[in-house]
Amino acid sequence: MTIPGQLALPMLRIGIGVDVHKFGAGTELYLAGLHWPGELGLVGHSDGDVAAHAICSALLSAAGLGDLGSQFGVSRPEWAGARGAVLLGRTVELLSEAGWTIGNVSVQIIGNRPRISPRRDEAQAALSAALGGALVSLSATTTDGLGLTGRGEGAAAIATALVLRQTPTPP
């Protein structure tokens, strides 16, 4: 966007992503880019990492590149069992190929367990690393016993992402 008498400003776009998975026996928990030993895992086509999946959807939405299902869904067997960090890395590549870079990401995990606060810094660092160093803020909440997350049947996440149009460098 150009404002008369001022320099050209980068184009900014915001996206929102949501993901929900149920807990299932015989699975390991991967959440916010981390392995959580001893916790019941989330069931999904890939690893069920609701935080990573919500971030992917938010980034893809902001860049106008669809959503998690269109890029990594069950119709794409090559992504079966993939870790959330791998999906995040591929999402960064898709954004870059389309001329976008990540400004920042905020993600909130919704569920009773695991307790996020003891590993918040570690999770933010893991998600940031998977996103090529982008700033990531992580928070968590419960639903006070309401719904599938409140009953302990699953976990959810909602993410917001800001992307910036890459400006070509002058020759």
PDB file of C-alpha atoms in Angstrom:
ATOM      1  CA  MET A   1       0.000   0.000   0.000  1.00  0.00           C
ATOM      2  CA  THR A   2       1.333   3.446  -0.866  1.00  0.00           C
ATOM      3  CA  ILE A   3       0.283   6.574   1.008  1.00  0.00           C
ATOM      4  CA  PRO A   4       0.906   9.847  -0.900  1.00  0.00           C
ATOM      5  CA  GLY A   5       4.124  11.479   0.327  1.00  0.00           C
ATOM      6  CA  GLN A   6       5.253   8.351   2.227  1.00  0.00           C
ATOM      7  CA  LEU A   7       7.253   5.224   1.503  1.00  0.00           C
ATOM      8  CA  ALA A   8       5.513   2.056   0.392  1.00  0.00           C
ATOM      9  CA  LEU A   9       4.310   0.033   3.388  1.00  0.00           C
ATOM     10  CA  PRO A  10       4.493  -3.769   3.501  1.00  0.00           C
ATOM     11  CA  MET A  11       1.207  -5.589   3.060  1.00  0.00           C
ATOM     12  CA  LEU A  12       0.070  -7.240   6.287  1.00  0.00           C
ATOM     13  CA  ARG A  13      -2.499 -10.009   6.646  1.00  0.00           C
ATOM     14  CA  ILE A  14      -3.903 -11.836   9.669  1.00  0.00           C
ATOM     15  CA  GLY A  15      -5.200 -15.405   9.832  1.00  0.00           C
ATOM     16  CA  ILE A  16      -6.956 -17.506  12.449  1.00  0.00           C
ATOM     17  CA  GLY A  17      -6.656 -21.269  12.831  1.00  0.00           C
ATOM     18  CA  VAL A  18      -8.423 -23.786  15.068  1.00  0.00           C
ATOM     19  CA  ASP A  19      -7.722 -27.470  15.645  1.00  0.00           C
ATOM     20  CA  VAL A  20      -9.311 -30.098  17.901  1.00  0.00           C
ATOM     21  CA  HIS A  21      -8.349 -33.745  18.517  1.00  0.00           C
ATOM     22  CA  LYS A  22      -9.540 -36.427  20.932  1.00  0.00           C
ATOM     23  CA  PHE A  23      -7.285 -38.370  23.270  1.00  0.00           C
ATOM     24  CA  GLY A  24      -6.731 -42.005  22.329  1.00  0.00           C
ATOM     25  CA  ALA A  25      -5.148 -45.038  23.928  1.00  0.00           C
ATOM     26  CA  GLY A  26      -1.903 -46.288  22.453  1.00  0.00           C
ATOM     27  CA  THR A  27      -0.724 -42.872  21.258  1.00  0.00           C
ATOM     28  CA  GLU A  28       2.030 -40.616  22.552  1.00  0.00           C
ATOM     29  CA  LEU A  29       1.309 -36.959  23.208  1.00  0.00           C
ATOM     30  CA  TYR A  30       2.950 -34.393  20.964  1.00  0.00           C
ATOM     31  CA  LEU A  31       1.790 -30.881  21.779  1.00  0.00           C
ATOM     32  CA  ALA A  32       3.222 -27.448  21.013  1.00  0.00           C
ATOM     33  CA  GLY A  33       6.169 -29.075  19.272  1.00  0.00           C
ATOM     34  CA  LEU A  34       7.122 -31.148  22.328  1.00  0.00           C
ATOM     35  CA  HIS A  35       6.826 -34.798  23.350  1.00  0.00           C
ATOM     36  CA  TRP A  36       4.981 -35.222  26.665  1.00  0.00           C
ATOM     37  CA  PRO A  37       6.060 -38.619  28.078  1.00  0.00           C
ATOM     38  CA  GLY A  38       3.493 -40.387  30.251  1.00  0.00           C
ATOM     39  CA  GLU A  39       0.544 -38.418  28.850  1.00  0.00           C
ATOM     40  CA  LEU A  40      -2.218 -39.921  26.718  1.00  0.00           C
ATOM     41  CA  GLY A  41      -1.782 -38.845  23.113  1.00  0.00           C
ATOM     42  CA  LEU A  42      -4.087 -37.107  20.654  1.00  0.00           C
ATOM     43  CA  VAL A  43      -5.449 -39.050  17.686  1.00  0.00           C
ATOM     44  CA  GLY A  44      -5.072 -37.608  14.199  1.00  0.00           C
ATOM     45  CA  HIS A  45      -3.899 -38.147  10.626  1.00  0.00           C
ATOM     46  CA  SER A  46      -0.529 -36.783  11.663  1.00  0.00           C
ATOM     47  CA  ASP A  47       0.591 -36.438  15.299  1.00  0.00           C
ATOM     48  CA  GLY A  48      -2.509 -34.649  16.626  1.00  0.00           C
ATOM     49  CA  ASP A  49      -0.485 -31.621  17.815  1.00  0.00           C
ATOM     50  CA  VAL A  50      -3.397 -29.171  18.030  1.00  0.00           C
ATOM     51  CA  ALA A  51      -1.122 -26.172  18.686  1.00  0.00           C
ATOM     52  CA  ALA A  52       1.091 -26.800  15.641  1.00  0.00           C
ATOM     53  CA  HIS A  53      -1.946 -27.577  13.482  1.00  0.00           C
ATOM     54  CA  ALA A  54      -3.798 -24.407  14.530  1.00  0.00           C
ATOM     55  CA  ILE A  55      -0.675 -22.360  13.761  1.00  0.00           C
ATOM     56  CA  CYS A  56      -0.388 -23.946  10.302  1.00  0.00           C
ATOM     57  CA  SER A  57      -4.031 -23.126   9.570  1.00  0.00           C
ATOM     58  CA  ALA A  58      -3.635 -19.539  10.792  1.00  0.00           C
ATOM     59  CA  LEU A  59      -0.551 -18.995   8.630  1.00  0.00           C
ATOM     60  CA  LEU A  60      -2.086 -20.623   5.562  1.00  0.00           C
ATOM     61  CA  SER A  61      -5.272 -18.607   6.012  1.00  0.00           C
ATOM     62  CA  ALA A  62      -3.390 -15.329   6.384  1.00  0.00           C
ATOM     63  CA  ALA A  63      -1.437 -16.000   3.189  1.00  0.00           C
ATOM     64  CA  GLY A  64      -4.529 -17.148   1.265  1.00  0.00           C
ATOM     65  CA  LEU A  65      -3.132 -20.679   0.874  1.00  0.00           C
ATOM     66  CA  GLY A  66      -6.067 -22.692   2.191  1.00  0.00           C
ATOM     67  CA  ASP A  67      -6.011 -24.547   5.490  1.00  0.00           C
ATOM     68  CA  LEU A  68      -4.480 -27.555   7.213  1.00  0.00           C
ATOM     69  CA  GLY A  69      -6.811 -30.009   5.476  1.00  0.00           C
ATOM     70  CA  SER A  70      -6.127 -28.655   2.001  1.00  0.00           C
ATOM     71  CA  GLN A  71      -2.353 -28.865   2.456  1.00  0.00           C
ATOM     72  CA  PHE A  72      -1.856 -31.851   4.795  1.00  0.00           C
ATOM     73  CA  GLY A  73      -5.246 -33.631   5.014  1.00  0.00           C
ATOM     74  CA  VAL A  74      -6.178 -37.297   4.968  1.00  0.00           C
ATOM     75  CA  SER A  75      -6.165 -37.250   1.161  1.00  0.00           C
ATOM     76  CA  ARG A  76      -2.381 -36.702   1.413  1.00  0.00           C
ATOM     77  CA  PRO A  77      -0.955 -40.020   2.702  1.00  0.00           C
ATOM     78  CA  GLU A  78       2.602 -38.662   2.669  1.00  0.00           C
ATOM     79  CA  TRP A  79       1.687 -36.592   5.760  1.00  0.00           C
ATOM     80  CA  ALA A  80       0.303 -39.524   7.805  1.00  0.00           C
ATOM     81  CA  GLY A  81       2.051 -39.586  11.175  1.00  0.00           C
ATOM     82  CA  ALA A  82       4.031 -36.383  10.478  1.00  0.00           C
ATOM     83  CA  ARG A  83       5.161 -34.360  13.485  1.00  0.00           C
ATOM     84  CA  GLY A  84       3.701 -30.902  13.932  1.00  0.00           C
ATOM     85  CA  ALA A  85       7.165 -29.361  13.623  1.00  0.00           C
ATOM     86  CA  VAL A  86       7.511 -30.878  10.148  1.00  0.00           C
ATOM     87  CA  LEU A  87       4.140 -29.436   9.109  1.00  0.00           C
ATOM     88  CA  LEU A  88       5.184 -26.040  10.476  1.00  0.00           C
ATOM     89  CA  GLY A  89       8.424 -26.175   8.481  1.00  0.00           C
ATOM     90  CA  ARG A  90       6.588 -27.039   5.270  1.00  0.00           C
ATOM     91  CA  THR A  91       4.095 -24.243   5.961  1.00  0.00           C
ATOM     92  CA  VAL A  92       6.987 -21.758   6.202  1.00  0.00           C
ATOM     93  CA  GLU A  93       8.217 -23.019   2.808  1.00  0.00           C
ATOM     94  CA  LEU A  94       4.742 -22.605   1.274  1.00  0.00           C
ATOM     95  CA  LEU A  95       4.497 -19.057   2.612  1.00  0.00           C
ATOM     96  CA  SER A  96       7.948 -18.152   1.318  1.00  0.00           C
ATOM     97  CA  GLU A  97       7.172 -19.596  -2.121  1.00  0.00           C
ATOM     98  CA  ALA A  98       4.047 -17.414  -2.199  1.00  0.00           C
ATOM     99  CA  GLY A  99       5.985 -14.284  -1.179  1.00  0.00           C
ATOM    100  CA  TRP A 100       5.086 -14.112   2.516  1.00  0.00           C
ATOM    101  CA  THR A 101       7.090 -14.036   5.731  1.00  0.00           C
ATOM    102  CA  ILE A 102       5.871 -14.524   9.305  1.00  0.00           C
ATOM    103  CA  GLY A 103       5.494 -11.482  11.534  1.00  0.00           C
ATOM    104  CA  ASN A 104       4.408 -13.330  14.673  1.00  0.00           C
ATOM    105  CA  VAL A 105       2.112 -16.083  15.939  1.00  0.00           C
ATOM    106  CA  SER A 106      -0.012 -16.412  19.063  1.00  0.00           C
ATOM    107  CA  VAL A 107      -1.515 -19.774  20.022  1.00  0.00           C
ATOM    108  CA  GLN A 108      -3.721 -20.805  22.928  1.00  0.00           C
ATOM    109  CA  ILE A 109      -4.155 -24.438  23.965  1.00  0.00           C
ATOM    110  CA  ILE A 110      -7.536 -25.333  25.450  1.00  0.00           C
ATOM    111  CA  GLY A 111      -7.665 -28.365  27.754  1.00  0.00           C
ATOM    112  CA  ASN A 112      -7.212 -29.706  31.246  1.00  0.00           C
ATOM    113  CA  ARG A 113      -3.932 -31.465  30.600  1.00  0.00           C
ATOM    114  CA  PRO A 114      -1.057 -31.459  30.271  1.00  0.00           C
ATOM    115  CA  ARG A 115      -0.142 -28.430  32.365  1.00  0.00           C
ATOM    116  CA  ILE A 116       1.489 -26.068  29.882  1.00  0.00           C
ATOM    117  CA  SER A 117       3.043 -23.511  32.225  1.00  0.00           C
ATOM    118  CA  PRO A 118       6.013 -25.648  33.391  1.00  0.00           C
ATOM    119  CA  ARG A 119       7.122 -26.125  29.750  1.00  0.00           C
ATOM    120  CA  ARG A 120       5.865 -22.860  28.200  1.00  0.00           C
ATOM    121  CA  ASP A 121       9.320 -21.448  27.405  1.00  0.00           C
ATOM    122  CA  GLU A 122      10.488 -24.774  25.972  1.00  0.00           C
ATOM    123  CA  ALA A 123       7.353 -25.041  23.808  1.00  0.00           C
ATOM    124  CA  GLN A 124       7.631 -21.457  22.550  1.00  0.00           C
ATOM    125  CA  ALA A 125      11.265 -22.120  21.608  1.00  0.00           C
ATOM    126  CA  ALA A 126      10.365 -25.379  19.807  1.00  0.00           C
ATOM    127  CA  LEU A 127       7.524 -23.754  17.843  1.00  0.00           C
ATOM    128  CA  SER A 128       9.691 -20.742  16.990  1.00  0.00           C
ATOM    129  CA  ALA A 129      12.510 -22.990  15.768  1.00  0.00           C
ATOM    130  CA  ALA A 130      10.073 -24.945  13.580  1.00  0.00           C
ATOM    131  CA  LEU A 131       8.922 -21.616  12.115  1.00  0.00           C
ATOM    132  CA  GLY A 132      12.435 -20.480  11.226  1.00  0.00           C
ATOM    133  CA  GLY A 133      12.830 -18.209  14.256  1.00  0.00           C
ATOM    134  CA  ALA A 134       9.467 -16.413  14.099  1.00  0.00           C
ATOM    135  CA  LEU A 135       8.175 -14.957  17.366  1.00  0.00           C
ATOM    136  CA  VAL A 136       5.644 -17.306  19.029  1.00  0.00           C
ATOM    137  CA  SER A 137       3.517 -16.582  22.097  1.00  0.00           C
ATOM    138  CA  LEU A 138       1.862 -19.549  23.829  1.00  0.00           C
ATOM    139  CA  SER A 139      -0.920 -19.499  26.400  1.00  0.00           C
ATOM    140  CA  ALA A 140      -3.306 -22.090  27.799  1.00  0.00           C
ATOM    141  CA  THR A 141      -6.745 -22.206  29.358  1.00  0.00           C
ATOM    142  CA  THR A 142      -9.393 -24.645  30.492  1.00  0.00           C
ATOM    143  CA  THR A 143     -13.134 -24.643  29.872  1.00  0.00           C
ATOM    144  CA  ASP A 144     -14.128 -25.123  33.524  1.00  0.00           C
ATOM    145  CA  GLY A 145     -15.370 -28.656  32.942  1.00  0.00           C
ATOM    146  CA  LEU A 146     -17.472 -27.813  29.878  1.00  0.00           C
ATOM    147  CA  GLY A 147     -17.344 -29.641  26.536  1.00  0.00           C
ATOM    148  CA  LEU A 148     -14.923 -32.259  25.295  1.00  0.00           C
ATOM    149  CA  THR A 149     -11.884 -30.395  26.590  1.00  0.00           C
ATOM    150  CA  GLY A 150     -13.470 -29.862  29.988  1.00  0.00           C
ATOM    151  CA  ARG A 151     -14.386 -33.536  30.296  1.00  0.00           C
ATOM    152  CA  GLY A 152     -10.800 -34.484  29.408  1.00  0.00           C
ATOM    153  CA  GLU A 153     -11.796 -36.158  26.134  1.00  0.00           C
ATOM    154  CA  GLY A 154      -9.502 -34.061  23.970  1.00  0.00           C
ATOM    155  CA  ALA A 155      -7.642 -30.820  23.456  1.00  0.00           C
ATOM    156  CA  ALA A 156      -8.071 -27.831  21.192  1.00  0.00           C
ATOM    157  CA  ALA A 157      -6.059 -24.821  20.106  1.00  0.00           C
ATOM    158  CA  ILE A 158      -6.723 -21.503  18.443  1.00  0.00           C
ATOM    159  CA  ALA A 159      -4.001 -19.468  16.761  1.00  0.00           C
ATOM    160  CA  THR A 160      -3.631 -16.057  15.206  1.00  0.00           C
ATOM    161  CA  ALA A 161      -0.837 -15.251  12.781  1.00  0.00           C
ATOM    162  CA  LEU A 162       0.438 -12.081  11.157  1.00  0.00           C
ATOM    163  CA  VAL A 163       2.185 -12.419   7.801  1.00  0.00           C
ATOM    164  CA  LEU A 164       3.966  -9.744   5.771  1.00  0.00           C
ATOM    165  CA  ARG A 165       4.359  -9.556   2.013  1.00  0.00           C
ATOM    166  CA  GLN A 166       8.036  -9.962   1.174  1.00  0.00           C
ATOM    167  CA  THR A 167       9.314  -6.974  -0.724  1.00  0.00           C
ATOM    168  CA  PRO A 168      11.842  -7.696  -3.435  1.00  0.00           C
ATOM    169  CA  THR A 169      15.231  -6.119  -2.867  1.00  0.00           C
ATOM    170  CA  PRO A 170      16.153  -3.514  -5.461  1.00  0.00           C
ATOM    171  CA  PRO A 171      18.845  -4.539  -7.979  1.00  0.00           C
TER     172      PRO A 171
END
